[in-house]
């Protein structure tokens, strides 16, 4: 067999089209006869709709129809937050009450985008305002205004450990902390959109920017009561998702409903202001926690309470604290954990997954606690972590999560060497003693991640024709480079050149089943599925080769020249493409063999995989202005076996940027009346090239026992590991000023107020 | 809304059109000319995604009126490669994995073209400063910086 290309930094097959501007995103598609939808959104955070005047808009040039809750308000989306009261189901357009500023109250459909948008400004909704609650801690209280009176409480879901025993009682040292993991926005550079194309027979082809076409199809056909088989959902190239494009949106479902009603293609493209107001936000958790330890710094117990802000309707954001709980032990041996959480509705945009989805929240709190414990006991942050690491695997934590494999100390040591930890401490000492204006802070964060936490099943297929190999995947790449890595995997199994392999994804008509891309699941699940399919293809090819060469199957092997034939007889080899030609004719096949040379495979993984690592950040603090600059960041991540180092490192780089962004810059701000204060990119600050330093990356490799590849997820690790390292670094820099804890984002204004 | 006559050159091609006064340059490129390589993201001239060159200077085409290109020349991402061969900046973006979802990439490439025409051998600080107005949510920017610096070297080696 040829040399394996696995593990090599193979350049991406996707990139030539992207650098030429030939990527095809939904807004780039041109469809004859398509009409445009524009949205009218509630300016109020909470109110009862008393009337909507659509007369003027209906008469405006080019307008085809104006739709309100009267038309589509009865359609409600399935509630993903299991256990929430049925009255909390989200309508695809408000019919009675609006619950956040930005909620849809009407849509205008017109012959052009401009006409739809112009007419949308002529729709006049009237409201009776209702009392507003923005802070979930207040919303959870007794006297708060209720968003869903029928549910009886704004606490719509809850979970965790019921024990009355205090896990911290008797501890020699107790560290308490209240921490806000602030609400942030995902900001994929391509905002939401949809293009719905009906045919004369009542079928609908719906293009949406989504991380999972199957999930979108299932929620949409259920919402609208359509026949599942009449709805085909597809996604072309997509400009980022980061979790916010997992669940379909009301606007996308309306496009589908209106296209079916009008019998014309309907399209919608969100603008950035709408995107900040209406795309789901992430994080938004309030933590109250106590950690108990011995005087030597061994953790004895953890008591953790979370209030999760679900926003106006309980989507995933209301229940992601369940994932936070699964991560509560982090990489540490913690004998007793009590973790309780409540998901609360507020008059803000709904929250949902955002890169890490409940898991970065756990790491942030735990890593702050570790540093506070180190300060309390006057230990180095590295030492406190080393003393508490889990060292035996597999093991199950106090919250019941199975950890497959790990070598936590190794990753920490590597990160420490990479960044030059000891030299940095010496430099810090020098600056502190010299009373330098510019102080440095060094922050350590050791983490684990629960990847492929749920839905651990994925489908893949491989089909060989006389001309090409086609790989089908139920995952849905939107920047992750599956066209490259999955074809690498299949090329390796089949012994075929990558340029003869075509990759298909993101289409419910050609992909039988699919979970999509989220939760760092793709390589481990979808990669295992395409490898399984490829291996089945080889088995079938061997059976066919045996039949036509009148040899035993056991004697058929892949020969040194990459062909399949009788062992020891080089001339007997046939290429897979020749065998595909033979396999096309049933007359050539042994009894019981289906024509064609293809196979599918469903990979089911028993448990989540647990990657881990340590990030170390270095910041410089200007003590005269409070300005904090991230000057170095070292990331040592272990995601098991690596198949394309370039792509893995790219995931880490991007993840670090998002973790650092939350640590230093990002925050969605509502005022007390529920008005969004920063609904554009001049006021919602995110990292640019000037904010990010040299990022040093390395890996340890500890395979998992959970899949055939030995691979764990890497998509979210950078975000999970980096944020706490940056936050701890800023606190380390502020240590001489006696600052115990500041919440993110650690802007110069916040830091300045704390140190002056 | 009276249409206004515009005579311009886009990627070397003479174009004469009558456009609504309120039409933005990016709408003109995408909807009138079908040049969909230029993307739209912030619609507020802060993210750099829609960057094109007007008379070889970078502009945000979401905040630039189509009527204002009358008598001027426009270069878009579709006009960067020549004779089917990638521009060294485009090739460097591939080689350094300076893109993931690809949505911001046309804007970054156009900005890098403008930078290297103005400053053929920039320092890393100059590249960072020049690209500050371009947002990427996927890469963390390091690979983009490396690609632009490498492209500068490639261009210098290629020029006599």
PDB file of N, CA, C and O in Angstrom, chain A residues 78-115:
ATOM      1  N   UNK A  78     -41.034  23.049  18.106  1.00  0.00           N
ATOM      2  CA  UNK A  78     -40.818  22.082  19.186  1.00  0.00           C
ATOM      3  C   UNK A  78     -39.914  22.701  20.253  1.00  0.00           C
ATOM      4  O   UNK A  78     -39.040  23.512  19.939  1.00  0.00           O
ATOM      5  N   UNK A  79     -40.134  22.341  21.507  1.00  0.00           N
ATOM      6  CA  UNK A  79     -39.331  22.896  22.603  1.00  0.00           C
ATOM      7  C   UNK A  79     -38.118  21.994  22.827  1.00  0.00           C
ATOM      8  O   UNK A  79     -38.268  20.846  23.251  1.00  0.00           O
ATOM      9  N   UNK A  80     -36.910  22.498  22.531  1.00  0.00           N
ATOM     10  CA  UNK A  80     -35.732  21.632  22.742  1.00  0.00           C
ATOM     11  C   UNK A  80     -35.399  21.454  24.221  1.00  0.00           C
ATOM     12  O   UNK A  80     -34.755  20.480  24.590  1.00  0.00           O
ATOM     13  N   UNK A  81     -35.844  22.400  25.057  1.00  0.00           N
ATOM     14  CA  UNK A  81     -35.543  22.305  26.492  1.00  0.00           C
ATOM     15  C   UNK A  81     -36.532  21.329  27.117  1.00  0.00           C
ATOM     16  O   UNK A  81     -37.666  21.694  27.430  1.00  0.00           O
ATOM     17  N   UNK A  82     -36.079  20.096  27.286  1.00  0.00           N
ATOM     18  CA  UNK A  82     -36.973  19.040  27.781  1.00  0.00           C
ATOM     19  C   UNK A  82     -37.452  19.386  29.187  1.00  0.00           C
ATOM     20  O   UNK A  82     -36.658  19.743  30.053  1.00  0.00           O
ATOM     21  N   UNK A  83     -38.766  19.295  29.391  1.00  0.00           N
ATOM     22  CA  UNK A  83     -39.322  19.561  30.707  1.00  0.00           C
ATOM     23  C   UNK A  83     -39.985  20.922  30.815  1.00  0.00           C
ATOM     24  O   UNK A  83     -40.715  21.184  31.755  1.00  0.00           O
ATOM     25  N   UNK A  84     -39.722  21.807  29.839  1.00  0.00           N
ATOM     26  CA  UNK A  84     -40.330  23.144  29.908  1.00  0.00           C
ATOM     27  C   UNK A  84     -41.830  23.044  29.607  1.00  0.00           C
ATOM     28  O   UNK A  84     -42.262  22.212  28.808  1.00  0.00           O
ATOM     29  N   UNK A  85     -42.615  23.907  30.234  1.00  0.00           N
ATOM     30  CA  UNK A  85     -44.073  23.921  30.051  1.00  0.00           C
ATOM     31  C   UNK A  85     -44.420  24.185  28.585  1.00  0.00           C
ATOM     32  O   UNK A  85     -43.757  24.971  27.915  1.00  0.00           O
ATOM     33  N   UNK A  86     -45.495  23.542  28.120  1.00  0.00           N
ATOM     34  CA  UNK A  86     -45.842  23.636  26.694  1.00  0.00           C
ATOM     35  C   UNK A  86     -46.147  25.067  26.256  1.00  0.00           C
ATOM     36  O   UNK A  86     -45.994  25.409  25.087  1.00  0.00           O
ATOM     37  N   UNK A  87     -46.556  25.914  27.198  1.00  0.00           N
ATOM     38  CA  UNK A  87     -46.861  27.298  26.810  1.00  0.00           C
ATOM     39  C   UNK A  87     -45.613  28.080  26.425  1.00  0.00           C
ATOM     40  O   UNK A  87     -45.703  29.167  25.869  1.00  0.00           O
ATOM     41  N   UNK A  88     -44.430  27.521  26.712  1.00  0.00           N
ATOM     42  CA  UNK A  88     -43.188  28.246  26.393  1.00  0.00           C
ATOM     43  C   UNK A  88     -42.717  27.982  24.961  1.00  0.00           C
ATOM     44  O   UNK A  88     -41.687  28.500  24.552  1.00  0.00           O
ATOM     45  N   UNK A  89     -43.472  27.186  24.191  1.00  0.00           N
ATOM     46  CA  UNK A  89     -43.073  26.904  22.806  1.00  0.00           C
ATOM     47  C   UNK A  89     -43.048  28.203  21.992  1.00  0.00           C
ATOM     48  O   UNK A  89     -43.964  29.022  22.090  1.00  0.00           O
ATOM     49  N   UNK A  90     -42.020  28.343  21.192  1.00  0.00           N
ATOM     50  CA  UNK A  90     -41.820  29.595  20.476  1.00  0.00           C
ATOM     51  C   UNK A  90     -42.677  29.643  19.211  1.00  0.00           C
ATOM     52  O   UNK A  90     -42.554  28.768  18.347  1.00  0.00           O
ATOM     53  N   UNK A  91     -43.534  30.694  19.080  1.00  0.00           N
ATOM     54  CA  UNK A  91     -44.273  30.831  17.820  1.00  0.00           C
ATOM     55  C   UNK A  91     -43.325  31.338  16.735  1.00  0.00           C
ATOM     56  O   UNK A  91     -42.361  32.048  17.041  1.00  0.00           O
ATOM     57  N   UNK A  92     -43.592  31.012  15.468  1.00  0.00           N
ATOM     58  CA  UNK A  92     -42.675  31.482  14.424  1.00  0.00           C
ATOM     59  C   UNK A  92     -42.889  32.964  14.137  1.00  0.00           C
ATOM     60  O   UNK A  92     -42.052  33.616  13.527  1.00  0.00           O
ATOM     61  N   UNK A  93     -43.992  33.508  14.626  1.00  0.00           N
ATOM     62  CA  UNK A  93     -44.209  34.955  14.571  1.00  0.00           C
ATOM     63  C   UNK A  93     -45.164  35.288  15.720  1.00  0.00           C
ATOM     64  O   UNK A  93     -46.090  34.526  15.996  1.00  0.00           O
ATOM     65  N   UNK A  94     -44.886  36.390  16.408  1.00  0.00           N
ATOM     66  CA  UNK A  94     -45.679  36.683  17.618  1.00  0.00           C
ATOM     67  C   UNK A  94     -47.130  36.950  17.242  1.00  0.00           C
ATOM     68  O   UNK A  94     -47.417  37.652  16.272  1.00  0.00           O
ATOM     69  N   UNK A  95     -48.057  36.375  18.001  1.00  0.00           N
ATOM     70  CA  UNK A  95     -49.462  36.616  17.682  1.00  0.00           C
ATOM     71  C   UNK A  95     -50.152  37.411  18.782  1.00  0.00           C
ATOM     72  O   UNK A  95     -51.155  38.035  18.560  1.00  0.00           O
ATOM     73  N   UNK A  96     -49.574  37.393  19.966  1.00  0.00           N
ATOM     74  CA  UNK A  96     -50.265  37.981  21.105  1.00  0.00           C
ATOM     75  C   UNK A  96     -49.288  38.819  21.924  1.00  0.00           C
ATOM     76  O   UNK A  96     -49.416  40.026  22.036  1.00  0.00           O
ATOM     77  N   UNK A  97     -48.280  38.131  22.436  1.00  0.00           N
ATOM     78  CA  UNK A  97     -47.317  38.793  23.311  1.00  0.00           C
ATOM     79  C   UNK A  97     -45.932  38.756  22.656  1.00  0.00           C
ATOM     80  O   UNK A  97     -45.553  37.737  22.084  1.00  0.00           O
ATOM     81  N   UNK A  98     -45.200  39.883  22.748  1.00  0.00           N
ATOM     82  CA  UNK A  98     -43.780  39.862  22.362  1.00  0.00           C
ATOM     83  C   UNK A  98     -42.959  39.769  23.640  1.00  0.00           C
ATOM     84  O   UNK A  98     -43.308  40.391  24.649  1.00  0.00           O
ATOM     85  N   UNK A  99     -41.874  38.996  23.579  1.00  0.00           N
ATOM     86  CA  UNK A  99     -41.097  38.749  24.803  1.00  0.00           C
ATOM     87  C   UNK A  99     -39.649  39.203  24.718  1.00  0.00           C
ATOM     88  O   UNK A  99     -38.907  39.073  25.682  1.00  0.00           O
ATOM     89  N   UNK A 100     -39.217  39.704  23.578  1.00  0.00           N
ATOM     90  CA  UNK A 100     -37.890  40.347  23.527  1.00  0.00           C
ATOM     91  C   UNK A 100     -37.860  41.332  22.366  1.00  0.00           C
ATOM     92  O   UNK A 100     -38.600  41.181  21.390  1.00  0.00           O
ATOM     93  N   UNK A 101     -37.008  42.346  22.537  1.00  0.00           N
ATOM     94  CA  UNK A 101     -36.853  43.343  21.480  1.00  0.00           C
ATOM     95  C   UNK A 101     -36.135  42.679  20.318  1.00  0.00           C
ATOM     96  O   UNK A 101     -35.003  42.230  20.471  1.00  0.00           O
ATOM     97  N   UNK A 102     -36.817  42.607  19.186  1.00  0.00           N
ATOM     98  CA  UNK A 102     -36.253  41.908  18.036  1.00  0.00           C
ATOM     99  C   UNK A 102     -37.121  40.743  17.608  1.00  0.00           C
ATOM    100  O   UNK A 102     -36.909  40.163  16.544  1.00  0.00           O
ATOM    101  N   UNK A 103     -38.122  40.392  18.434  1.00  0.00           N
ATOM    102  CA  UNK A 103     -39.014  39.294  18.051  1.00  0.00           C
ATOM    103  C   UNK A 103     -39.848  39.707  16.843  1.00  0.00           C
ATOM    104  O   UNK A 103     -40.268  40.843  16.693  1.00  0.00           O
ATOM    105  N   UNK A 104     -40.095  38.738  15.975  1.00  0.00           N
ATOM    106  CA  UNK A 104     -40.851  39.013  14.749  1.00  0.00           C
ATOM    107  C   UNK A 104     -42.308  39.337  15.059  1.00  0.00           C
ATOM    108  O   UNK A 104     -42.968  38.582  15.759  1.00  0.00           O
ATOM    109  N   UNK A 105     -42.814  40.437  14.471  1.00  0.00           N
ATOM    110  CA  UNK A 105     -44.248  40.703  14.579  1.00  0.00           C
ATOM    111  C   UNK A 105     -44.926  40.728  13.211  1.00  0.00           C
ATOM    112  O   UNK A 105     -46.144  40.559  13.121  1.00  0.00           O
ATOM    113  N   UNK A 106     -44.156  40.938  12.144  1.00  0.00           N
ATOM    114  CA  UNK A 106     -44.732  40.897  10.793  1.00  0.00           C
ATOM    115  C   UNK A 106     -43.603  40.667   9.798  1.00  0.00           C
ATOM    116  O   UNK A 106     -42.434  40.928  10.096  1.00  0.00           O
ATOM    117  N   UNK A 107     -43.969  40.134   8.640  1.00  0.00           N
ATOM    118  CA  UNK A 107     -42.997  40.077   7.544  1.00  0.00           C
ATOM    119  C   UNK A 107     -43.665  40.607   6.283  1.00  0.00           C
ATOM    120  O   UNK A 107     -44.877  40.466   6.096  1.00  0.00           O
ATOM    121  N   UNK A 108     -42.845  41.239   5.454  1.00  0.00           N
ATOM    122  CA  UNK A 108     -43.326  41.769   4.188  1.00  0.00           C
ATOM    123  C   UNK A 108     -42.643  40.999   3.079  1.00  0.00           C
ATOM    124  O   UNK A 108     -41.428  40.781   3.121  1.00  0.00           O
ATOM    125  N   UNK A 109     -43.424  40.567   2.099  1.00  0.00           N
ATOM    126  CA  UNK A 109     -42.850  39.878   0.946  1.00  0.00           C
ATOM    127  C   UNK A 109     -43.082  40.746  -0.281  1.00  0.00           C
ATOM    128  O   UNK A 109     -44.207  41.219  -0.519  1.00  0.00           O
ATOM    129  N   UNK A 110     -42.006  40.995  -1.019  1.00  0.00           N
ATOM    130  CA  UNK A 110     -42.105  41.899  -2.173  1.00  0.00           C
ATOM    131  C   UNK A 110     -41.217  41.405  -3.302  1.00  0.00           C
ATOM    132  O   UNK A 110     -40.413  40.479  -3.133  1.00  0.00           O
ATOM    133  N   UNK A 111     -41.367  42.073  -4.451  1.00  0.00           N
ATOM    134  CA  UNK A 111     -40.664  41.632  -5.660  1.00  0.00           C
ATOM    135  C   UNK A 111     -39.152  41.819  -5.575  1.00  0.00           C
ATOM    136  O   UNK A 111     -38.408  41.172  -6.298  1.00  0.00           O
ATOM    137  N   UNK A 112     -38.688  42.751  -4.728  1.00  0.00           N
ATOM    138  CA  UNK A 112     -37.242  42.942  -4.588  1.00  0.00           C
ATOM    139  C   UNK A 112     -36.908  43.121  -3.120  1.00  0.00           C
ATOM    140  O   UNK A 112     -37.785  43.402  -2.287  1.00  0.00           O
ATOM    141  N   UNK A 113     -35.646  42.968  -2.815  1.00  0.00           N
ATOM    142  CA  UNK A 113     -35.192  43.133  -1.435  1.00  0.00           C
ATOM    143  C   UNK A 113     -35.460  44.564  -0.959  1.00  0.00           C
ATOM    144  O   UNK A 113     -35.906  44.787   0.163  1.00  0.00           O
ATOM    145  N   UNK A 114     -35.209  45.539  -1.844  1.00  0.00           N
ATOM    146  CA  UNK A 114     -35.396  46.944  -1.482  1.00  0.00           C
ATOM    147  C   UNK A 114     -36.871  47.226  -1.213  1.00  0.00           C
ATOM    148  O   UNK A 114     -37.223  47.907  -0.252  1.00  0.00           O
ATOM    149  N   UNK A 115     -37.734  46.689  -2.081  1.00  0.00           N
ATOM    150  CA  UNK A 115     -39.171  46.948  -1.921  1.00  0.00           C
ATOM    151  C   UNK A 115     -39.670  46.337  -0.614  1.00  0.00           C
ATOM    152  O   UNK A 115     -40.460  46.955   0.106  1.00  0.00           O
TER     153      UNK A 115
END
